[in-house]
Coordinates of C-alpha atoms in Angstrom, one line a residue:
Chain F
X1 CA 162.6 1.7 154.1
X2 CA 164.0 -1.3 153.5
X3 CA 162.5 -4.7 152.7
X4 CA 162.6 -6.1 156.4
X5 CA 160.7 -2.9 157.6
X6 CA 157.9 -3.7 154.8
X7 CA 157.4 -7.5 155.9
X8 CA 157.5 -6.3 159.6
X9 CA 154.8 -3.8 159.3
X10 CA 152.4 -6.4 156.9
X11 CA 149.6 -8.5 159.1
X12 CA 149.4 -11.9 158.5
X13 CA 145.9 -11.1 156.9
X14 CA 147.2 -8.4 154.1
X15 CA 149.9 -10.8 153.1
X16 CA 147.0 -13.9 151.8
X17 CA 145.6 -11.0 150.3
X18 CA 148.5 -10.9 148.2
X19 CA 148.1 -11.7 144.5
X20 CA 150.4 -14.7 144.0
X21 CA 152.0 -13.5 141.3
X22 CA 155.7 -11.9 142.4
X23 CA 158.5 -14.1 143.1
X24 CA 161.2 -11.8 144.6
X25 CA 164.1 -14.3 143.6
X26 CA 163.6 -16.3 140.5
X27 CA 164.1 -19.6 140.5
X28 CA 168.0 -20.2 139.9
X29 CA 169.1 -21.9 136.0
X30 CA 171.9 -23.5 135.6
X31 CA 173.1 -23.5 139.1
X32 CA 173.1 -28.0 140.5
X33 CA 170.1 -28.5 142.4
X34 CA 169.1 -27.9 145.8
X35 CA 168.2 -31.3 146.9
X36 CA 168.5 -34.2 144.2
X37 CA 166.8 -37.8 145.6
X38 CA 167.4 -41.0 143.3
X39 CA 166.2 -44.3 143.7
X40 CA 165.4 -44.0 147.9
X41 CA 164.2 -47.2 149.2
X42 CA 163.8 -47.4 153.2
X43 CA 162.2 -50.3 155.0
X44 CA 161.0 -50.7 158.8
X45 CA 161.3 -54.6 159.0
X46 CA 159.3 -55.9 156.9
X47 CA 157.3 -53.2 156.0
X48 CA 158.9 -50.8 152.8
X49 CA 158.2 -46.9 153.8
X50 CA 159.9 -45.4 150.5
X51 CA 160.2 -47.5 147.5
X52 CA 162.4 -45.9 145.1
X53 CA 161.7 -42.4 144.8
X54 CA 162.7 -39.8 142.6
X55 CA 163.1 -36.2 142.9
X56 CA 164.8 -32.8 141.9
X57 CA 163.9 -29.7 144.0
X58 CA 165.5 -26.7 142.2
X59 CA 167.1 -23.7 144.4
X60 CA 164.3 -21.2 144.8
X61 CA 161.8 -23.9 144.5
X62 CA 158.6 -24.7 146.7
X63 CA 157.5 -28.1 146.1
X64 CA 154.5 -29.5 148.4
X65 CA 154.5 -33.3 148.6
X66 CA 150.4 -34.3 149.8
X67 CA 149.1 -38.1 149.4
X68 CA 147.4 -40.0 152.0
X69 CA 148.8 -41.0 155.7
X70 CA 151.0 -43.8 155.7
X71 CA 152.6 -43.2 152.2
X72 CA 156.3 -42.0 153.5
X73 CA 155.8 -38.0 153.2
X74 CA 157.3 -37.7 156.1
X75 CA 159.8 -40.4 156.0
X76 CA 161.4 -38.8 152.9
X77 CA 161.7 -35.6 154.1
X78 CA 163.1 -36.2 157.2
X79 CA 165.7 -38.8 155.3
X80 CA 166.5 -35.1 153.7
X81 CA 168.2 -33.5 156.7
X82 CA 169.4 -37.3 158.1
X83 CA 167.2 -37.6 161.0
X84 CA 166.1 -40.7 159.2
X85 CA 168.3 -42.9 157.3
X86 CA 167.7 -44.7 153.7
X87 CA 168.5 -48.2 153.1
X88 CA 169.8 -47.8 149.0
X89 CA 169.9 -44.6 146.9
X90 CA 171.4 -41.9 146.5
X91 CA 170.5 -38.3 148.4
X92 CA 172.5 -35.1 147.6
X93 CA 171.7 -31.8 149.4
X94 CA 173.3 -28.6 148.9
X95 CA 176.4 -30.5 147.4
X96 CA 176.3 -32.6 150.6
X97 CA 175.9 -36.8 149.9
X98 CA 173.4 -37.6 152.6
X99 CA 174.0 -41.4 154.4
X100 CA 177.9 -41.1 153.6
X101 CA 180.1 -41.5 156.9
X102 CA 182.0 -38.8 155.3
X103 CA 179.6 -36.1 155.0
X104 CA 179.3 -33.5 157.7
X105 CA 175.8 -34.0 158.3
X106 CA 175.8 -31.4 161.2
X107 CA 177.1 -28.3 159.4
X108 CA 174.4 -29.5 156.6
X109 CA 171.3 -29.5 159.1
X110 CA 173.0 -26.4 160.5
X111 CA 172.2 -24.9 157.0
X112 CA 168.7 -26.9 156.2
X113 CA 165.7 -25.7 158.8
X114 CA 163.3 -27.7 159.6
X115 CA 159.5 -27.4 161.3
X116 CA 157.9 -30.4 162.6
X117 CA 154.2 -31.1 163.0
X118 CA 154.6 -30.4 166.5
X119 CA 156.3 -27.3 167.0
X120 CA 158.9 -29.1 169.5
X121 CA 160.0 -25.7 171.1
X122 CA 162.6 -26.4 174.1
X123 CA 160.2 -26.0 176.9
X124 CA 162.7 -25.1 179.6
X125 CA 163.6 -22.2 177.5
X126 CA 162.2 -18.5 176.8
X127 CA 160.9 -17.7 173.4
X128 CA 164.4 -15.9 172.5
X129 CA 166.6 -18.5 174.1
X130 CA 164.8 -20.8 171.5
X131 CA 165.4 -18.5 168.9
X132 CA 169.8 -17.8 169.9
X133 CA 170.2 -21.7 170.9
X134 CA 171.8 -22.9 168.2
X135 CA 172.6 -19.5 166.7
X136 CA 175.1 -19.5 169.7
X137 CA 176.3 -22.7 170.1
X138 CA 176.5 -23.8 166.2
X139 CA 176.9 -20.7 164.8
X140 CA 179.1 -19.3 167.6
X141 CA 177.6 -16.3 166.9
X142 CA 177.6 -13.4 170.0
X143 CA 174.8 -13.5 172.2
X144 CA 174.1 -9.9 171.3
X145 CA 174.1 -10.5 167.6
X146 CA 172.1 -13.3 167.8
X147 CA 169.7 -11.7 170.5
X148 CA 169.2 -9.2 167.9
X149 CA 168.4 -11.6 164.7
X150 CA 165.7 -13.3 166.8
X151 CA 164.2 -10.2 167.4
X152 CA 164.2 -9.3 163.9
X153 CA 162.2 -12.6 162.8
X154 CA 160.0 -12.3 165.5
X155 CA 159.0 -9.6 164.0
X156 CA 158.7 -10.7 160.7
X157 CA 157.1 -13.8 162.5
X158 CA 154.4 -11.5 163.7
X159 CA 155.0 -12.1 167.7
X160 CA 157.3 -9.2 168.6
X161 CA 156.2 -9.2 172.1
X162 CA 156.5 -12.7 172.5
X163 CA 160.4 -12.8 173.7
X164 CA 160.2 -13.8 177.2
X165 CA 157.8 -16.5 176.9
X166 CA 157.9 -19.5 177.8
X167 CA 156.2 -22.4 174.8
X168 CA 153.7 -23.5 177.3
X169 CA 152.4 -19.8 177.6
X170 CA 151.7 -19.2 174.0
X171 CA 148.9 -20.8 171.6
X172 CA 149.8 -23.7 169.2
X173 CA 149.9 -21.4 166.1
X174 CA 152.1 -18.8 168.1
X175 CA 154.5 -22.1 168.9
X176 CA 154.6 -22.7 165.2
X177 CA 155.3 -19.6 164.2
X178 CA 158.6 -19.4 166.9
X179 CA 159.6 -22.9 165.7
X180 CA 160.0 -21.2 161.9
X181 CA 161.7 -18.1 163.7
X182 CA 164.1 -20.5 165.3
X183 CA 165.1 -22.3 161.8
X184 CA 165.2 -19.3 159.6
X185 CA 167.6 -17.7 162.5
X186 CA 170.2 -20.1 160.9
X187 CA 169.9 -18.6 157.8
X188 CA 168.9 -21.3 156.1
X189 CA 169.5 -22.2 152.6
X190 CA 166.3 -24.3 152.6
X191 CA 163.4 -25.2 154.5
X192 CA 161.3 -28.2 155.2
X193 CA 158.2 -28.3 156.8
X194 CA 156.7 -31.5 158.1
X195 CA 152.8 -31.3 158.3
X196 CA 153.2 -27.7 159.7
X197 CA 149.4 -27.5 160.7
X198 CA 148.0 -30.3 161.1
X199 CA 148.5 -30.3 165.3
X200 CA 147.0 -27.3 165.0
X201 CA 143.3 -25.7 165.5
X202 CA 141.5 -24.7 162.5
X203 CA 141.6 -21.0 163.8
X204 CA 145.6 -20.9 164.0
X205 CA 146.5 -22.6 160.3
X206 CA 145.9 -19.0 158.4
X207 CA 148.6 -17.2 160.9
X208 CA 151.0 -20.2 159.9
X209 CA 150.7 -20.3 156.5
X210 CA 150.6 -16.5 155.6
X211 CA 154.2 -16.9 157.6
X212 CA 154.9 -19.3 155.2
X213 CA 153.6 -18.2 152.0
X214 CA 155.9 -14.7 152.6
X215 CA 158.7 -17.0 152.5
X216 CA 158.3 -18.4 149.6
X217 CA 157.5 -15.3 147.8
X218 CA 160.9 -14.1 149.6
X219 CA 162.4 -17.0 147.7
X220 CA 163.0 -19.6 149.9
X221 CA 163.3 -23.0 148.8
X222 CA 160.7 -25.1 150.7
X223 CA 159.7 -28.8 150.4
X224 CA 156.4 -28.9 152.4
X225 CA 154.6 -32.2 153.6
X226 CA 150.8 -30.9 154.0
X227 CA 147.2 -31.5 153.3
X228 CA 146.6 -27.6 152.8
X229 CA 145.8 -27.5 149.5
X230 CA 144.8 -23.8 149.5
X231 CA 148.6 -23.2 150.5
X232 CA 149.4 -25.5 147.6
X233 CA 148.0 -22.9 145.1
X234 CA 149.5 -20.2 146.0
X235 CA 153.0 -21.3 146.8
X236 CA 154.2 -24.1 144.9
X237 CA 155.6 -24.4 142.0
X238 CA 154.8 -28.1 141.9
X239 CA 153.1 -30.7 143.8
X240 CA 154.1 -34.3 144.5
X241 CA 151.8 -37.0 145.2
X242 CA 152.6 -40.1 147.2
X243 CA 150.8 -43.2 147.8
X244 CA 152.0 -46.4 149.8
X245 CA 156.2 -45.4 149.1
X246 CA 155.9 -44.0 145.7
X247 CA 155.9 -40.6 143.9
X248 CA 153.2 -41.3 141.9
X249 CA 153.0 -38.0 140.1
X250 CA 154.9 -34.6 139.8
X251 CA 153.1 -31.9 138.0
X252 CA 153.6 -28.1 138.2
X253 CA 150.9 -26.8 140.3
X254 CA 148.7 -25.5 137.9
X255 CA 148.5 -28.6 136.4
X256 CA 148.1 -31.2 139.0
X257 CA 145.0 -29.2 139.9
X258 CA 143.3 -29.0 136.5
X259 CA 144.0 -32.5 135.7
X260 CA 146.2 -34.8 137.8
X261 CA 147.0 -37.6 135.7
X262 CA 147.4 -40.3 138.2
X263 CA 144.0 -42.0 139.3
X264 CA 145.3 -42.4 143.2
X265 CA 145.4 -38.7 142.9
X266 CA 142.2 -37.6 141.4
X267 CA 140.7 -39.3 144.1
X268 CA 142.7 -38.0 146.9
X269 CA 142.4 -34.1 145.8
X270 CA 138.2 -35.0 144.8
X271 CA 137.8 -35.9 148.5
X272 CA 140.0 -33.7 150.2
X273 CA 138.8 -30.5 148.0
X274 CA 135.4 -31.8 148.7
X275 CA 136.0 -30.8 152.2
Chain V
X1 CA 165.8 -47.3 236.0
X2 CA 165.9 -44.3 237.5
X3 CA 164.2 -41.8 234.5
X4 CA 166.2 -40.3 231.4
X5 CA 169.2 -38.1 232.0
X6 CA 169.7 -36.6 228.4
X7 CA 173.0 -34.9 229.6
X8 CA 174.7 -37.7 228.2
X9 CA 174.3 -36.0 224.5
X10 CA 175.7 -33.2 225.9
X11 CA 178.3 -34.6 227.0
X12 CA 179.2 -36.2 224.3
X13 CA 178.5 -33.9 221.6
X14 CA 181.8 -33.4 219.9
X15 CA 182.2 -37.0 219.4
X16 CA 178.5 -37.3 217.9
X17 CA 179.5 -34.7 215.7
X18 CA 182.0 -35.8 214.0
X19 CA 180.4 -38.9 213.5
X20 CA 177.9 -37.2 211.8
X21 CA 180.1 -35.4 209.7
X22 CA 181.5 -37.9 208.9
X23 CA 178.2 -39.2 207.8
X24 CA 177.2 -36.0 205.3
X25 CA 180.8 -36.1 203.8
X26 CA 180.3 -40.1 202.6
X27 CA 176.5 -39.0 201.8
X28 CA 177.9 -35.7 199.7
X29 CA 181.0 -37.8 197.8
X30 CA 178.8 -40.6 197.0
X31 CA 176.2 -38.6 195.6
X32 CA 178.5 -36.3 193.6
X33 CA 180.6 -39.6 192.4
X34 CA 177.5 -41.6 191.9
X35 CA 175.8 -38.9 189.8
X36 CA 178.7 -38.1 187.6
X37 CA 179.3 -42.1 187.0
X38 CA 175.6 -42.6 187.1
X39 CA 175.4 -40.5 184.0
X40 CA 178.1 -41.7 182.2
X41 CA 176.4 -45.0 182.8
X42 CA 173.2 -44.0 181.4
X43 CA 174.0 -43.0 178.4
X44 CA 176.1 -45.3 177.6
X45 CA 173.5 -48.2 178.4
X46 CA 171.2 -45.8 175.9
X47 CA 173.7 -45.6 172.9
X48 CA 173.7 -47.6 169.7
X49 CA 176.8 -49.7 171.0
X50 CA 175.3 -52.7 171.4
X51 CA 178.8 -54.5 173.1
X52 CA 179.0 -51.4 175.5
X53 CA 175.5 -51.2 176.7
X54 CA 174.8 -54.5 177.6
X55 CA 178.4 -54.0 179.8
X56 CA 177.1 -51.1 181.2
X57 CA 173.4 -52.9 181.8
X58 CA 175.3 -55.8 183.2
X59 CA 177.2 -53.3 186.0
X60 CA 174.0 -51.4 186.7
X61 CA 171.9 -55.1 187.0
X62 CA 174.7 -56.4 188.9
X63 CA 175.3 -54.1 191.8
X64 CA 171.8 -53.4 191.9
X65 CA 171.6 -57.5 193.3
X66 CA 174.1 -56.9 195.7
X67 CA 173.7 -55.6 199.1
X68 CA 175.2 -52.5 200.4
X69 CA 177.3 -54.4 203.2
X70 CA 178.9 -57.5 201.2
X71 CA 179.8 -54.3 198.5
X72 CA 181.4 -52.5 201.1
X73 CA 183.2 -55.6 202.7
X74 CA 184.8 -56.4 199.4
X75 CA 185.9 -53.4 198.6
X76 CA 187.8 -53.2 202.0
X77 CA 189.2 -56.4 201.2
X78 CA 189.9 -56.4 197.4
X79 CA 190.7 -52.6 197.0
X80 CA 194.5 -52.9 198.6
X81 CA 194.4 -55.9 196.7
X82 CA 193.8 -54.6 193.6
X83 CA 196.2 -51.8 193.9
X84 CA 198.6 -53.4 195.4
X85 CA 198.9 -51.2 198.2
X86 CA 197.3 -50.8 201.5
X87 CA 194.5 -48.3 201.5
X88 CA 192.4 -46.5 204.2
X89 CA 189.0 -47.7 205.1
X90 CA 187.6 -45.1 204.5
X91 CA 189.2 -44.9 201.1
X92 CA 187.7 -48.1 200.0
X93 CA 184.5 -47.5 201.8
X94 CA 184.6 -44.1 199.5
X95 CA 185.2 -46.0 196.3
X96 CA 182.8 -48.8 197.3
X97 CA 179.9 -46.1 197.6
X98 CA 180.4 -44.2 194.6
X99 CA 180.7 -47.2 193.3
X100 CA 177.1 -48.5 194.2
X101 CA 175.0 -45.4 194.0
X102 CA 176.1 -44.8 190.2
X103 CA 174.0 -48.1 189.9
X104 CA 171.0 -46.6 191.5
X105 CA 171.6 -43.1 189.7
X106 CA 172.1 -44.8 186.5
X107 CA 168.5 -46.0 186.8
X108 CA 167.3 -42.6 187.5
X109 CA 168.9 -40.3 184.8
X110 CA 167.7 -43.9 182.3
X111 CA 164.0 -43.1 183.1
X112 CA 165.0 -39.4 183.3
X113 CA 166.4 -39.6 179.7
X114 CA 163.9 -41.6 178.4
X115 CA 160.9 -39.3 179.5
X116 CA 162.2 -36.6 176.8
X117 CA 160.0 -36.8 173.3
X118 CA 162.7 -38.1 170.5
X119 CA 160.8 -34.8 168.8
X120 CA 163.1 -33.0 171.3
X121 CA 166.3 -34.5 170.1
X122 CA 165.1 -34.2 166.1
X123 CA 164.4 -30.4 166.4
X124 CA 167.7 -30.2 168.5
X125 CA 169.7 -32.3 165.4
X126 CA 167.9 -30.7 163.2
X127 CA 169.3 -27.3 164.0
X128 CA 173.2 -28.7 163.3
X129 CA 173.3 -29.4 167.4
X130 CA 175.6 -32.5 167.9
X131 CA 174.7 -35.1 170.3
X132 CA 176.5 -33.8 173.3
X133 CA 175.4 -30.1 172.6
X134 CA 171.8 -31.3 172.5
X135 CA 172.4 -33.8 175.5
X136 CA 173.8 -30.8 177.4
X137 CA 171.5 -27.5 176.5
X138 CA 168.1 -29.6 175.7
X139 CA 167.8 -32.9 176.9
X140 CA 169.8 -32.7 180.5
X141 CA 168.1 -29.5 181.4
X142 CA 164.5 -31.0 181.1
X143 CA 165.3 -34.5 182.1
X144 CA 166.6 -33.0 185.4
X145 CA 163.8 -31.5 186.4
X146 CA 162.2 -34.8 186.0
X147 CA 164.7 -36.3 187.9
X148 CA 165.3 -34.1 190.8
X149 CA 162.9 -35.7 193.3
X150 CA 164.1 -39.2 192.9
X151 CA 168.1 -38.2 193.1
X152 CA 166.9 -36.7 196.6
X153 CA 165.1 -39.8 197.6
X154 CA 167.8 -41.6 196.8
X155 CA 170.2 -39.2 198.9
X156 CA 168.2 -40.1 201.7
X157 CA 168.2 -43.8 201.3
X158 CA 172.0 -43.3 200.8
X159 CA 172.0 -40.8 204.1
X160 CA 170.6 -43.8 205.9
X161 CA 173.2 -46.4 204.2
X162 CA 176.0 -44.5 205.8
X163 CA 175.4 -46.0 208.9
X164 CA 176.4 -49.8 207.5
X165 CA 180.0 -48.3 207.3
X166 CA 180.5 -49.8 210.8
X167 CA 181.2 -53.5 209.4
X168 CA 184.6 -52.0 208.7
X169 CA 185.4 -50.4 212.0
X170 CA 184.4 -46.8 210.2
X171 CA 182.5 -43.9 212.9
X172 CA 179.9 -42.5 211.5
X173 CA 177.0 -40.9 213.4
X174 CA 175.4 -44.0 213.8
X175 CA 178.6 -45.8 215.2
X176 CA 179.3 -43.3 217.6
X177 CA 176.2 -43.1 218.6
X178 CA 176.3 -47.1 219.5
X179 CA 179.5 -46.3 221.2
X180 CA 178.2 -43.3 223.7
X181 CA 175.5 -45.6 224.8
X182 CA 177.3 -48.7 225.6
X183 CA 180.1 -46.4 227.1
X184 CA 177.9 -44.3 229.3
X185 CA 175.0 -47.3 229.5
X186 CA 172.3 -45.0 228.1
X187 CA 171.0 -47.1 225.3
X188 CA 167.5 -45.1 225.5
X189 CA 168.5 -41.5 225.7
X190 CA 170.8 -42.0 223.0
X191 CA 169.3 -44.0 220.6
X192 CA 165.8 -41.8 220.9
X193 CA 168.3 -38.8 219.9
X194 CA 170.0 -41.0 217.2
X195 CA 165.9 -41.8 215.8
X196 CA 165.3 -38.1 215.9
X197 CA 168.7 -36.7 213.7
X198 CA 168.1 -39.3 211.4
X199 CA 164.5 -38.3 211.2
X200 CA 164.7 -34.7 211.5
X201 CA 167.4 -35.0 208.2
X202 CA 165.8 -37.4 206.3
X203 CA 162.1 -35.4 206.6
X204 CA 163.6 -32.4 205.4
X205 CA 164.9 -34.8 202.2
X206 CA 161.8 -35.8 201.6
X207 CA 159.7 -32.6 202.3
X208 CA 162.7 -31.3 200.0
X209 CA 161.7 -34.2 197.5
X210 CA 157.6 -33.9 197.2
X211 CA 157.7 -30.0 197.3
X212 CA 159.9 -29.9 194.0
X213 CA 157.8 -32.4 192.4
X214 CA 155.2 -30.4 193.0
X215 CA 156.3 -27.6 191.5
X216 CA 157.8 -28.7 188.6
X217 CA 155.0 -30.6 187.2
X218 CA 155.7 -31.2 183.2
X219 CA 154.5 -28.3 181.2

């Protein structure tokens, strides 16, 4: 049986049970960076969104980036793909210089999925048309071929029955878990998640995340903006704080936990663990 | 008056027809030209060239403060001019409608656009999509639906429209309709028949119109 067959048959349930120890692919040595960020400032007006941040995600790596509402989580991870640009910096992805007229930012968003807080599945469009869209028309893959990858990650997605569907038919966590179907039917070489769950109803985070916790242990890299700090745990490798613009603190998971050294974020995860 | 003798219309049906064909085809080439300019218009007006939107703003603005007639006039009269050549009227009044209903359909597919979520357009880009691809296999396909209603609304007001094409000597329904009553001097009979075609057509339009709206409220 191969590995596909294993993840199919797994229920969302059995895979949180999962002891978060096995990384399937290690992260890689050696290799250059997945995503390298250096000195990003970005301003709205007069307001400054990003002010100077710094960071390295590795290939292989899950990083979650938490902090407050308002401190430019978003903003930097959407300047990672270029659907928002940066005023100074530098932003290399995959090899790619983000922000340079040069760079073929298509074939790099092509290659970098991304899920967005909310969902924002093509409406007029089935469930598998979702899926083959860009398969087809970036890829220019076959419509059989790509017909037949969708179906495979909607199984692994856990909604194999869910193909002729419109969005509006299916629940918000069932959206979600389409919208990370249609990305990783790109075969992505990383992923980004913006605020995954938080459109979504307390009941339908778990089916979301156990999707995206089997991804990381498959060895994807992921940079995740979210307040799910349970995720956190069990999937990154290290967590990134950010208040008002800044990185105020990178610590390997363990560690920002146990004792987060900046005080901005000792009182963010006191409150938010308090909940 | 000695009562209503509707054999007049039957009389002269085969001119009335032909007037109203002639009608349908300005109503169908305007449409089709004003759509396909209309949308061009659009999204141009919408893009980040700042030099071509406002020229695109300033055409839509501009024939959109003109009346039908005085656009249809000039274009009689400056067309041949323009080209050098002597045209048809009904060349020029062709031009002159397409002309003026991209105005009006540039409005529409605007709004139409703009009633998409930018969310639509980042998950679209996000997926390596290019603008036209996404414009084409996500935006359009939603934004029509939208749309659909007010592009047959404004086929009807255009339907109606076609009658002003008799400033330049042109016979469309409404024209000949003028004609067979001054001809056979049966101004009621004719013009009551004249209310009802336009009526009959332009209900249907509208019926058309609400029913779709109805259907395809946004998900």
């Amino acid at each position: 049986m191969t590995k596909a067959h294993i993840q199919a048959s797994r229920t969302p349930a059995e895979i949180v049970e999962m002891p978060a120890s096995v990384r399937v692919v290690p992260i890689s040595q050696g290799r250059k960076p997945m995503v390298e960020i250096s000195k990003l400032y970005k301003s709205y007006g007069p307001i400054e969104v990003l002010k100077g941040c710094d960071l390295v995600v590795e290939r292989g790596e899950v990083v979650v980036i938490c902090g407050p509402s308002g401190s430019g989580k978003s903003t930097l991870i959407k300047c990672v793909n270029g659907l928002e640009r940066f005023d100074r910096g530098a932003l290399v992805v995959d090899g790619v210089r983000v922000g340079e007229r040069a760079s073929d930012m298509t074939s790099l968003r092509a290659r970098i999925g991304m899920v967005s807080q909310h969902f924002e599945l093509y409406p007029h469009l089935t469930v598998l048309q979702n899926i083959c869209l860009a398969q087809v028309h970036v890829l220019k893959r076959s419509k059989v071929e790509a017909q037949a990858k969708a179906r495979a990650l909607l199984a692994r997605v856990g909604l194999p029955d869910k193909e002729g569907a419109y969005p509006a038919q299916l629940s918000g966590g069932q959206q979600q878990r389409v919208a990370i179907a249609r990305a990783l039917a790109m075969d992505p070489v990383a992923m980004l998640f913006d605020e995954p769950t938080s459109a979504l109803d307390p009941e339908m985070i778990g089916e979301v995340l156990a999707v995206m916790l089997e991804l990381a242990r498959d060895g994807m890299t992921m940079i995740v903006v979210t307040h799910e700090m349970g995720f956190a745990r069990k999937a990154a490798d290290r967590v990134v704080f950010m208040d008002k613009g800044a990185i105020v603190e990178t610590a390997p998971t363990q560690q920002f936990f146990d004792e987060p050294r900046a005080e901005r974020a000792k009182l963010f995860l006191s409150r938010i663990l308090s909940q | 008056m000695t009562g209503l003798d509707f054999g007049v219309i039957q009389r002269a049906l085969p001119f009335l027809l032909e007037g109203l064909a002639l009608s349908f085809f300005l109503t169908a080439v305007a449409m089709l030209g004003g759509v396909i300019l209309g949308l061009g218009l659009a999204v141009i007006r919408l893009s980040r060239w700042k030099a071509l939107s406002i020229l695109a703003a300033g055409y839509v603005n501009g024939f959109r403060a003109i009346p039908l007639v005085l656009v249809i006039f000039w274009f009689y009269f400056l067309v041949p001019l323009a080209l050098g050549r002597s045209v048809s009227a009904l060349q020029s009044v062709v031009i002159a409608f397409v002309l003026f209903e991209a105005a009006y359909y540039s409005e529409i597919f605007r709004a139409g656009l703009q009633s998409i979520r930018p969310g639509q357009w980042q998950a679209a880009y996000a997926c390596g999509l290019g603008y036209f691809q996404t414009l084409r296999l996500v935006v359009l396909p939603q934004a029509l639906r939208n749309m659909l209603p007010l592009m047959i609304t404004q086929a009807v007001v255009l339907f109606q429209d076609t009658s002003l094409v008799y400033v330049i000597s042109l016979r469309d329904f409404m024209t000949s309709a003028s004609i067979v009553a001054n001809r056979d001097n049966r101004l009621i009979e004719t013009y009551l028949v004249a209310a009802l075609v336009y009526f009959v057509i332009c209900s249907i339009g509208a019926a058309s119109a609400s029913r779709l709206s109805a259907r395809w409220r946004p998900a």
